[in-house]
Amino acid sequence: MKLPSYQEARSRKKAAIEREEYHKEKELSHIGEKKTYYVKTYGCQMNEHDSENIKAMLEELGFIESLEMEASDLVILNTCSIRENAHNKAFGMLGRLKHLKEMRPDLIIGLCGCMAQEEGVVDEILHKYRQVDFVFGTHNLHRLPMILKKYMDSGKQEIEVLSVEGNLIEGMPVKRASKYKAYVNIMYGCDKFCTYCIVPYTRGKQRSRKKEDILAEIRSLVADGYQEVTLLGQNVNAYGKDFAEDYRMENLLEDVAKTGIPRVRFMTSHPWDFTDAMIDTIAKYPNIMPAIHLPVQSGSSRILKRMGRRYTKEEYLTLFDKIKEKIPGVSVSTDIIVGFPGETEEDFQDTLDLVEHCQYDNAFTFIFSKRENTAACRLKDDTPLREKEQRLYRLNQVVNRYFLENNQKLVGKVVPVLVDGYNENGKTQLFGYTDTNKLINFDGPDALIGKIISVEVTEAKTWSLDGIIVEPKNH
Ligand code: 5AD
Ligand code: SF4
């Protein structure tokens, strides 16, 4: 058994990170035969992509994916720690699984992801959630086959969580959710330690993947007909800062654009590491999508300082204006936290003021959630929850108004859309995303799924657009 430790997770040792090839254990290839699995994913794209690796590893063991959790032999919860409600959802699901296991004692339950990296969570699992059969963390995803086998052999709860990141594992199998849109990790972990954020503890120190590995993965996606890659990392703009050689995000973006993949996206960007060279590269290559997620978190310089964000309101606005000026038609989205400890009405007004300036295309807004062991969890927080809820409501009123206004500006314009599939309206309406990452619905045949087409925007709503197909004409 190997349990997580916060103290170790915090350390940022200089030790070199080696590149290691994933090794498939051939003798395990039958342990899942005639068994089904179900993976439930919480949280961000990084977790979604980890689940694509988890699924492929399970299928190498002989397991078959089931779409019904209740009917599966193995259930794995890939969890998220970012806010308390993500925690609550996973614990609620463990409650449901407990009942299921009482009825079907052969059911195997595994837990992984960010919650597995938390000392407190694993302690609770050891004492209160005995129905969980095995736990593995974010640093040893590739060990899943061995850990599962150990549990299946012994029947005893198996916990293996590393707090210090190991080598960078390349060549893990992957079962991608889409045949034309792919996630590609470019870096892992984060060294920023924003005071509210648990990620530097659950995902470890920043480690960038080698450019050769990233580009080889993307070239093979291009060869397989993929239309879009999203470069993933907690802080992608800091890509390469852990290398001795001078190869940074702008260089990577340029090399990825040159692979000829029709669409390149990336997330998430920290304003601190966003360079002029990056802006110029995005502006230069038409296949780098003009859609930037630029989390601001707060519009008050005082609160930004307490959050450890390393920029002031004015510095953020300067960067924002430069991006808008240099990248034609760019859409910018953001994340905002209200009710950070010590946030006054005046600080909140600064946030509203910033939003009025930036007029974001999209914004994810949250109430501050206290995360165990982070610096902000020790700050005095005397704003009542009701007031924080009101601030969130007021903020949402403003951001929503701009989503609609920005969408209205697109009415009558023809936009490029990568078609995803049928929407919920049944089998006639398709949906897809524009270059600026806006959801758009339109009528069309399934032959267009996976293609980039031209659509004229006919109507704007707050969270989506409606349109009609312009090209190809004979669909
Ligand atoms: N409370 C509320 N929101 C948080 N986020 C990260 N940590 C917290 C927290 N403790 C938000 C930030 C981040 C997004 C992914 O989640 O806005 O950008
Ligand atoms: Fe968390 Fe993002 Fe800050 Fe890193 S940069 S600590 S992931 S909010």
Coordinates of C-alpha atoms and ligand atoms in Angstrom, one line a residue:
M1 CA 0.0 0.0 0.0
K2 CA 1.3 3.5 -0.9
L3 CA -0.6 6.5 0.5
P4 CA -0.5 10.1 -0.7
S5 CA 1.3 12.8 1.3
Y6 CA 0.6 16.5 1.0
Q7 CA 4.1 17.4 2.2
E8 CA 5.8 15.4 -0.5
A9 CA 3.3 16.7 -3.1
R10 CA 4.3 20.2 -2.3
S11 CA 8.0 19.7 -2.8
R12 CA 9.5 20.8 -6.1
K13 CA 12.7 18.8 -6.4
K14 CA 15.1 19.5 -9.3
A15 CA 15.4 15.8 -10.1
A16 CA 15.4 15.2 -13.9
I17 CA 12.3 13.7 -15.3
E18 CA 13.0 10.8 -17.6
R19 CA 11.0 9.7 -20.6
E20 CA 9.8 6.1 -20.3
E21 CA 7.9 3.9 -22.8
Y22 CA 4.7 2.3 -21.6
H23 CA 5.2 -1.4 -21.2
K24 CA 2.3 -3.7 -21.9
E25 CA 2.3 -6.7 -19.5
K26 CA 1.4 -9.5 -21.9
E27 CA 0.7 -12.0 -19.2
L28 CA -2.2 -9.8 -17.9
S29 CA -4.0 -9.7 -21.2
H30 CA -6.8 -12.1 -20.2
I31 CA -7.7 -10.8 -16.7
G32 CA -10.7 -8.9 -18.1
E33 CA -12.1 -11.6 -20.4
K34 CA -15.9 -11.8 -20.5
K35 CA -16.1 -8.8 -18.1
T36 CA -17.4 -5.3 -18.8
Y37 CA -16.2 -2.0 -17.5
Y38 CA -17.7 1.5 -17.0
V39 CA -15.6 4.6 -16.4
K40 CA -17.3 7.7 -14.9
T41 CA -15.3 10.9 -15.5
Y42 CA -15.5 14.1 -13.4
G43 CA -13.8 17.4 -14.1
C44 CA -11.6 18.8 -16.8
Q45 CA -10.4 17.7 -20.2
M46 CA -7.2 16.4 -18.7
N47 CA -9.3 13.9 -16.8
E48 CA -11.4 13.1 -19.9
H49 CA -8.1 12.3 -21.7
D50 CA -6.8 10.2 -18.8
S51 CA -10.1 8.2 -19.1
E52 CA -9.3 7.6 -22.8
N53 CA -6.0 6.0 -21.6
I54 CA -7.8 4.1 -18.8
K55 CA -10.3 2.6 -21.2
A56 CA -7.7 1.5 -23.7
M57 CA -5.6 -0.2 -20.9
L58 CA -8.7 -2.0 -19.7
E59 CA -9.5 -3.2 -23.3
E60 CA -6.0 -4.5 -23.6
L61 CA -6.8 -6.7 -20.6
G62 CA -9.9 -8.0 -22.3
F63 CA -12.6 -5.9 -20.7
I64 CA -15.4 -4.6 -22.9
E65 CA -16.9 -1.1 -22.4
S66 CA -20.5 -1.0 -21.1
L67 CA -22.7 2.0 -21.3
E68 CA -24.6 1.0 -18.2
M69 CA -22.9 1.4 -14.9
E70 CA -25.4 -0.9 -13.1
A71 CA -24.6 -3.8 -15.4
S72 CA -20.8 -3.6 -15.3
D73 CA -18.3 -5.9 -13.6
L74 CA -15.8 -3.1 -13.0
V75 CA -16.6 0.6 -12.3
I76 CA -13.8 3.2 -12.1
L77 CA -14.5 6.8 -10.9
N78 CA -12.0 9.2 -12.3
T79 CA -12.4 12.1 -9.9
C80 CA -11.9 15.8 -9.6
S81 CA -10.8 17.9 -6.6
I82 CA -11.1 21.4 -7.9
R83 CA -14.2 22.4 -5.9
E84 CA -16.2 20.9 -3.1
N85 CA -19.2 20.0 -5.2
A86 CA -16.9 17.8 -7.4
H87 CA -15.9 15.9 -4.3
N88 CA -19.5 15.6 -3.2
K89 CA -20.6 14.1 -6.5
A90 CA -17.9 11.4 -6.3
F91 CA -18.7 10.6 -2.7
G92 CA -22.4 10.5 -3.6
M93 CA -21.6 8.0 -6.4
L94 CA -19.6 5.9 -4.0
G95 CA -22.8 5.7 -1.9
R96 CA -24.8 4.4 -4.8
L97 CA -22.1 1.9 -5.7
K98 CA -22.1 0.6 -2.1
H99 CA -25.7 -0.5 -2.6
L100 CA -24.9 -2.0 -5.9
K101 CA -22.0 -4.0 -4.4
E102 CA -24.3 -5.2 -1.6
M103 CA -26.5 -6.8 -4.3
R104 CA -23.6 -7.9 -6.5
P105 CA -20.5 -8.6 -4.3
D106 CA -18.4 -9.4 -7.4
L107 CA -18.6 -5.8 -8.6
I108 CA -15.1 -4.3 -8.6
I109 CA -14.9 -0.6 -7.7
G110 CA -11.8 1.6 -8.4
L111 CA -11.1 5.3 -7.8
C112 CA -8.5 7.4 -9.4
G113 CA -7.9 11.0 -10.5
C114 CA -7.2 14.1 -8.4
M115 CA -9.2 13.0 -5.3
A116 CA -7.0 9.9 -5.1
Q117 CA -4.0 12.3 -4.5
E118 CA -5.6 13.8 -1.4
E119 CA -4.5 12.5 1.9
G120 CA -7.8 13.2 3.5
V121 CA -9.8 11.4 0.8
V122 CA -7.7 8.3 0.9
D123 CA -7.9 8.3 4.7
E124 CA -11.7 8.3 4.4
I125 CA -11.7 5.6 1.8
L126 CA -9.6 3.4 4.1
H127 CA -11.9 3.9 7.0
K128 CA -15.4 4.6 5.7
Y129 CA -15.5 3.5 2.1
R130 CA -14.4 -0.1 2.2
Q131 CA -16.5 -0.8 -0.9
V132 CA -13.7 0.8 -2.9
D133 CA -11.4 -2.1 -4.0
F134 CA -8.5 -0.2 -5.5
V135 CA -7.2 3.4 -5.7
F136 CA -4.5 4.8 -8.0
G137 CA -3.3 8.4 -8.5
T138 CA -2.6 10.8 -11.3
H139 CA 1.1 9.9 -11.4
N140 CA 0.7 6.2 -11.9
L141 CA -2.1 5.8 -14.4
H142 CA 0.0 3.4 -16.3
R143 CA 0.1 1.0 -13.3
L144 CA -3.6 0.3 -13.5
P145 CA -3.2 -3.2 -15.0
M146 CA -0.8 -4.3 -12.2
I147 CA -2.9 -2.7 -9.4
L148 CA -6.1 -4.2 -10.7
K149 CA -4.4 -7.6 -11.0
K150 CA -3.1 -7.3 -7.4
Y151 CA -6.6 -6.7 -6.2
M152 CA -8.1 -9.5 -8.2
D153 CA -5.5 -11.9 -6.9
S154 CA -5.7 -10.9 -3.2
G155 CA -9.3 -9.6 -2.9
K156 CA -7.8 -7.0 -0.5
Q157 CA -8.2 -3.2 -0.9
E158 CA -5.2 -2.0 -3.0
I159 CA -4.0 1.6 -2.7
E160 CA -1.1 2.9 -4.7
V161 CA -0.8 6.6 -4.9
L162 CA 2.5 8.4 -5.5
S163 CA 2.9 11.9 -4.3
V164 CA 6.1 12.7 -6.2
E165 CA 5.7 12.5 -9.9
G166 CA 7.6 9.8 -11.7
N167 CA 8.8 9.6 -15.2
L168 CA 6.9 10.8 -18.2
I169 CA 5.2 7.8 -19.7
E170 CA 5.0 7.8 -23.5
G171 CA 3.1 5.5 -25.7
M172 CA 0.2 4.6 -23.4
P173 CA -2.7 3.1 -25.4
V174 CA -5.7 5.5 -26.0
K175 CA -9.3 4.9 -26.9
R176 CA -10.3 8.3 -28.2
A177 CA -13.9 9.5 -27.7
S178 CA -14.0 11.1 -31.2
K179 CA -12.6 10.1 -34.6
Y180 CA -11.9 13.7 -35.6
K181 CA -11.2 15.7 -32.5
A182 CA -8.4 14.7 -30.2
Y183 CA -6.8 15.8 -26.9
V184 CA -3.1 15.8 -26.8
N185 CA -1.2 16.4 -23.5
I186 CA 1.7 18.8 -23.9
M187 CA 2.6 19.2 -20.3
Y188 CA 1.6 17.9 -16.9
G189 CA 1.3 19.6 -13.5
C190 CA 1.6 23.2 -12.4
D191 CA 4.2 25.3 -10.4
K192 CA 2.1 28.4 -10.0
F193 CA 0.6 27.6 -6.6
C194 CA -2.3 30.1 -6.9
T195 CA -3.5 30.2 -3.3
Y196 CA -7.0 28.7 -3.9
C197 CA -5.9 25.9 -6.1
I198 CA -5.4 22.3 -5.3
V199 CA -4.0 21.3 -8.7
P200 CA -0.3 21.8 -8.0
Y201 CA -0.8 19.2 -5.2
T202 CA -2.8 16.7 -7.2
R203 CA -1.0 17.0 -10.5
G204 CA 2.6 17.6 -9.3
K205 CA 5.3 19.8 -10.6
Q206 CA 5.4 21.1 -14.2
R207 CA 6.7 18.6 -16.7
S208 CA 6.6 19.3 -20.4
R209 CA 6.5 16.5 -23.0
K210 CA 9.2 16.4 -25.5
K211 CA 8.3 18.1 -28.8
E212 CA 9.2 15.0 -30.8
D213 CA 6.7 12.9 -28.9
I214 CA 3.9 15.6 -29.2
L215 CA 4.5 16.2 -32.9
A216 CA 4.7 12.4 -33.7
E217 CA 1.3 12.0 -32.0
I218 CA -0.2 14.8 -33.9
R219 CA 1.2 13.6 -37.3
S220 CA -0.3 10.2 -36.7
L221 CA -3.7 11.9 -35.9
V222 CA -3.4 13.9 -39.2
A223 CA -2.8 10.6 -41.0
D224 CA -5.9 9.1 -39.4
G225 CA -8.0 12.0 -40.6
Y226 CA -8.4 14.0 -37.4
Q227 CA -9.6 17.5 -38.0
E228 CA -8.8 19.1 -34.6
V229 CA -6.3 18.8 -31.7
T230 CA -6.6 20.5 -28.4
L231 CA -3.2 20.8 -26.7
L232 CA -3.8 20.2 -23.0
G233 CA -2.0 21.3 -19.9
Q234 CA -2.8 23.1 -16.6
N235 CA -0.8 26.0 -17.8
V236 CA 0.1 25.5 -21.4
N237 CA 1.8 28.8 -21.9
A238 CA 4.6 27.7 -19.5
Y239 CA 5.3 24.8 -21.9
G240 CA 9.0 24.2 -22.2
K241 CA 10.1 26.3 -19.2
D242 CA 11.4 23.2 -17.6
F243 CA 13.6 22.4 -20.6
A244 CA 17.3 23.4 -20.9
E245 CA 16.8 24.1 -24.6
D246 CA 15.0 27.3 -25.7
Y247 CA 11.8 25.8 -27.1
R248 CA 8.6 27.4 -25.8
M249 CA 4.9 27.4 -26.4
E250 CA 5.1 29.7 -29.4
N251 CA 7.6 27.3 -31.1
L252 CA 5.4 24.3 -30.3
L253 CA 2.3 26.1 -31.7
E254 CA 4.1 26.9 -34.9
D255 CA 5.4 23.3 -35.3
V256 CA 1.9 21.9 -34.6
A257 CA 0.3 24.3 -37.1
K258 CA 2.8 23.2 -39.7
T259 CA 1.7 19.5 -39.3
G260 CA -1.3 20.6 -41.4
I261 CA -3.9 19.6 -38.8
P262 CA -6.9 21.7 -39.8
R263 CA -7.6 23.1 -36.3
V264 CA -5.4 23.7 -33.3
R265 CA -6.8 24.7 -29.9
F266 CA -5.0 24.8 -26.6
M267 CA -6.0 25.2 -22.9
T268 CA -5.5 26.5 -20.3
S269 CA -3.5 29.7 -20.5
H270 CA -2.2 31.6 -17.5
P271 CA -1.9 35.3 -18.3
W272 CA 1.5 35.5 -16.7
D273 CA 3.2 33.3 -19.3
F274 CA 1.3 34.6 -22.4
T275 CA 4.0 36.2 -24.5
D276 CA 3.9 38.5 -27.5
A277 CA 5.5 35.8 -29.6
M278 CA 2.6 33.5 -28.8
I279 CA 0.1 36.2 -29.9
D280 CA 2.0 36.7 -33.1
T281 CA 2.1 33.0 -33.9
I282 CA -1.6 32.6 -33.2
A283 CA -2.3 35.5 -35.5
K284 CA 0.0 34.1 -38.2
Y285 CA -1.4 30.6 -38.7
P286 CA -5.0 30.3 -39.9
N287 CA -5.3 26.8 -38.4
I288 CA -4.6 28.0 -34.9
M289 CA -8.1 28.8 -33.8
P290 CA -8.9 32.4 -32.7
A291 CA -10.4 31.3 -29.4
I292 CA -8.4 31.9 -26.2
H293 CA -9.3 30.9 -22.7
L294 CA -7.7 33.4 -20.5
P295 CA -8.7 33.0 -16.8
V296 CA -8.7 36.3 -14.9
Q297 CA -10.2 35.0 -11.6
S298 CA -10.8 38.5 -10.2
G299 CA -10.8 42.1 -11.4
S300 CA -9.4 43.4 -8.1
S301 CA -5.7 43.8 -8.0
R302 CA -5.8 43.5 -4.2
I303 CA -7.6 40.1 -4.5
L304 CA -5.4 39.0 -7.4
K305 CA -2.4 39.5 -5.1
R306 CA -4.0 37.4 -2.3
M307 CA -4.7 34.8 -4.9
G308 CA -1.0 34.7 -5.9
R309 CA -1.9 35.4 -9.6
R310 CA 1.2 37.5 -10.3
Y311 CA -0.6 40.2 -12.3
T312 CA -2.7 43.3 -11.6
K313 CA -6.0 44.2 -13.2
E314 CA -4.2 46.7 -15.4
E315 CA -1.6 44.2 -16.6
Y316 CA -4.4 41.7 -17.5
L317 CA -6.3 44.4 -19.4
T318 CA -3.1 45.3 -21.4
L319 CA -2.6 41.7 -22.4
F320 CA -6.3 41.3 -23.2
D321 CA -6.4 44.4 -25.4
K322 CA -3.2 43.3 -27.2
I323 CA -4.8 39.9 -28.0
K324 CA -8.0 41.5 -29.3
E325 CA -6.0 43.9 -31.4
K326 CA -3.5 41.5 -32.9
I327 CA -5.8 38.4 -33.6
P328 CA -8.6 39.4 -35.8
G329 CA -12.1 38.2 -34.7
V330 CA -10.6 36.4 -31.7
S331 CA -13.0 35.2 -29.0
V332 CA -11.9 35.3 -25.4
S333 CA -13.3 33.3 -22.5
T334 CA -12.4 33.3 -18.9
D335 CA -12.8 31.8 -15.4
I336 CA -13.9 34.0 -12.5
I337 CA -14.1 33.2 -8.8
V338 CA -16.3 35.3 -6.5
G339 CA -16.2 35.4 -2.7
F340 CA -12.5 34.7 -2.3
P341 CA -11.6 35.3 1.4
G342 CA -11.6 39.0 2.1
E343 CA -13.3 40.0 -1.1
T344 CA -15.3 43.2 -0.4
E345 CA -18.2 44.7 -2.4
E346 CA -15.6 47.2 -3.8
D347 CA -13.4 44.3 -5.0
F348 CA -16.4 42.7 -6.6
Q349 CA -17.2 45.9 -8.4
D350 CA -13.7 45.9 -9.8
T351 CA -14.5 42.4 -11.3
L352 CA -17.8 43.7 -12.8
D353 CA -15.9 46.7 -14.2
L354 CA -13.3 44.4 -15.8
V355 CA -16.1 42.2 -17.3
E356 CA -17.7 45.3 -18.8
H357 CA -14.4 46.1 -20.5
C358 CA -13.6 42.6 -21.7
Q359 CA -17.1 41.6 -22.8
Y360 CA -16.2 37.9 -22.8
D361 CA -17.5 35.4 -25.3
N362 CA -17.8 32.8 -22.5
A363 CA -17.1 32.7 -18.8
F364 CA -17.1 30.0 -16.2
T365 CA -18.0 31.6 -12.9
F366 CA -17.6 30.0 -9.4
I367 CA -18.0 30.7 -5.7
F368 CA -14.7 30.2 -3.9
S369 CA -14.4 26.7 -2.5
K370 CA -12.0 26.0 0.4
R371 CA -9.6 23.3 -0.6
E372 CA -7.7 21.3 2.0
N373 CA -4.1 22.2 2.5
T374 CA -4.0 25.2 0.1
A375 CA -2.8 28.6 1.3
A376 CA -6.2 30.2 0.9
C377 CA -7.9 27.7 3.2
R378 CA -6.1 29.4 6.1
L379 CA -7.4 32.9 5.3
K380 CA -10.1 34.5 7.3
D381 CA -13.4 34.3 5.3
D382 CA -16.2 36.3 6.9
T383 CA -18.5 37.0 3.8
P384 CA -21.7 35.1 4.3
L385 CA -22.5 32.4 1.7
R386 CA -25.7 34.2 0.8
E387 CA -23.8 37.3 -0.2
K388 CA -21.4 35.3 -2.3
E389 CA -24.4 33.7 -4.0
Q390 CA -25.8 37.1 -4.8
R391 CA -22.4 38.2 -6.2
L392 CA -22.4 35.1 -8.4
Y393 CA -25.9 35.9 -9.6
R394 CA -25.1 39.5 -10.3
L395 CA -21.9 38.5 -12.2
N396 CA -23.8 35.9 -14.3
Q397 CA -26.4 38.5 -15.3
V398 CA -23.6 40.7 -16.8
V399 CA -21.5 37.9 -18.4
N400 CA -24.7 36.3 -20.0
R401 CA -25.6 39.7 -21.5
Y402 CA -22.3 39.8 -23.3
F403 CA -22.5 36.2 -24.5
L404 CA -25.8 37.1 -26.2
E405 CA -24.5 40.4 -27.6
N406 CA -21.4 38.8 -29.0
N407 CA -23.4 36.1 -30.6
Q408 CA -25.8 38.6 -32.1
K409 CA -22.9 40.2 -33.9
L410 CA -22.4 37.0 -35.8
V411 CA -25.9 36.9 -37.3
G412 CA -25.7 37.1 -41.1
K413 CA -22.1 36.0 -41.1
V414 CA -20.8 32.8 -42.6
V415 CA -18.6 30.8 -40.2
P416 CA -16.5 27.6 -40.5
V417 CA -17.9 24.8 -38.4
L418 CA -16.5 21.4 -37.5
V419 CA -19.6 19.1 -37.4
D420 CA -19.7 17.0 -34.3
G421 CA -22.9 15.0 -34.7
Y422 CA -26.6 15.1 -34.1
N423 CA -27.9 17.3 -31.3
E424 CA -30.6 16.4 -28.8
N425 CA -33.4 17.5 -31.2
G426 CA -33.3 14.0 -32.7
K427 CA -31.9 12.8 -36.0
T428 CA -32.2 15.9 -38.2
Q429 CA -30.3 18.7 -36.5
L430 CA -26.6 18.7 -36.4
F431 CA -24.3 20.6 -34.1
G432 CA -20.7 21.7 -34.2
Y433 CA -18.3 24.4 -33.1
T434 CA -17.2 27.5 -35.0
D435 CA -13.5 28.6 -35.2
T436 CA -14.2 30.9 -32.3
N437 CA -15.6 27.9 -30.3
K438 CA -19.3 28.7 -30.4
L439 CA -21.9 26.0 -30.4
I440 CA -24.1 26.1 -33.5
N441 CA -27.1 24.0 -34.5
F442 CA -28.3 23.5 -38.1
D443 CA -30.2 21.0 -40.3
G444 CA -28.1 18.6 -42.3
P445 CA -27.2 15.0 -43.2
D446 CA -25.0 12.7 -41.2
A447 CA -22.5 12.6 -44.1
L448 CA -21.2 15.9 -42.8
I449 CA -20.2 14.7 -39.4
G450 CA -16.4 15.1 -38.9
K451 CA -16.2 17.7 -41.8
I452 CA -15.5 21.4 -41.7
I453 CA -18.3 23.2 -43.5
S454 CA -19.5 26.8 -43.9
V455 CA -22.7 27.8 -42.0
E456 CA -24.5 31.1 -42.1
V457 CA -25.6 32.3 -38.7
T458 CA -29.4 32.9 -38.6
E459 CA -30.1 33.4 -35.0
A460 CA -28.2 34.1 -31.8
K461 CA -29.0 32.8 -28.3
T462 CA -27.1 33.2 -25.1
W463 CA -25.2 29.9 -25.2
S464 CA -25.6 28.9 -28.9
L465 CA -26.3 29.9 -32.4
D466 CA -28.6 28.6 -35.1
G467 CA -27.6 28.5 -38.8
I468 CA -28.1 27.1 -42.3
I469 CA -25.5 25.3 -44.3
V470 CA -23.9 27.4 -47.1
E471 CA -21.1 25.0 -48.2
P472 CA -21.1 22.2 -49.3
K473 CA -24.1 23.1 -51.4
N474 CA -25.2 19.7 -52.5
H475 CA -25.5 18.0 -49.1
Ligands
5AD1 N1 -12.7 27.5 -5.7 C1 -13.4 28.0 -6.7 N2 -13.0 27.9 -8.0 C2 -11.8 27.4 -8.2 N3 -11.1 27.2 -9.3 C3 -9.9 26.6 -9.0 N4 -9.8 26.4 -7.7 C4 -11.0 26.9 -7.2 C5 -11.5 27.0 -5.8 N5 -10.8 26.6 -4.8 C6 -11.6 27.6 -10.7 C7 -10.6 28.6 -11.3 C8 -10.0 27.8 -12.4 C9 -11.0 26.8 -12.7 C10 -10.5 25.6 -13.5 O1 -11.6 26.5 -11.5 O2 -11.4 29.6 -11.8 O3 -9.5 28.6 -13.4
SF4_2 FE1 -4.3 26.2 -10.4 FE2 -4.3 27.2 -12.8 FE3 -3.2 28.6 -10.8 FE4 -2.0 26.3 -11.7 S1 -2.3 28.2 -12.8 S2 -2.3 26.8 -9.6 S3 -3.8 25.1 -12.2 S4 -5.4 28.1 -11.1

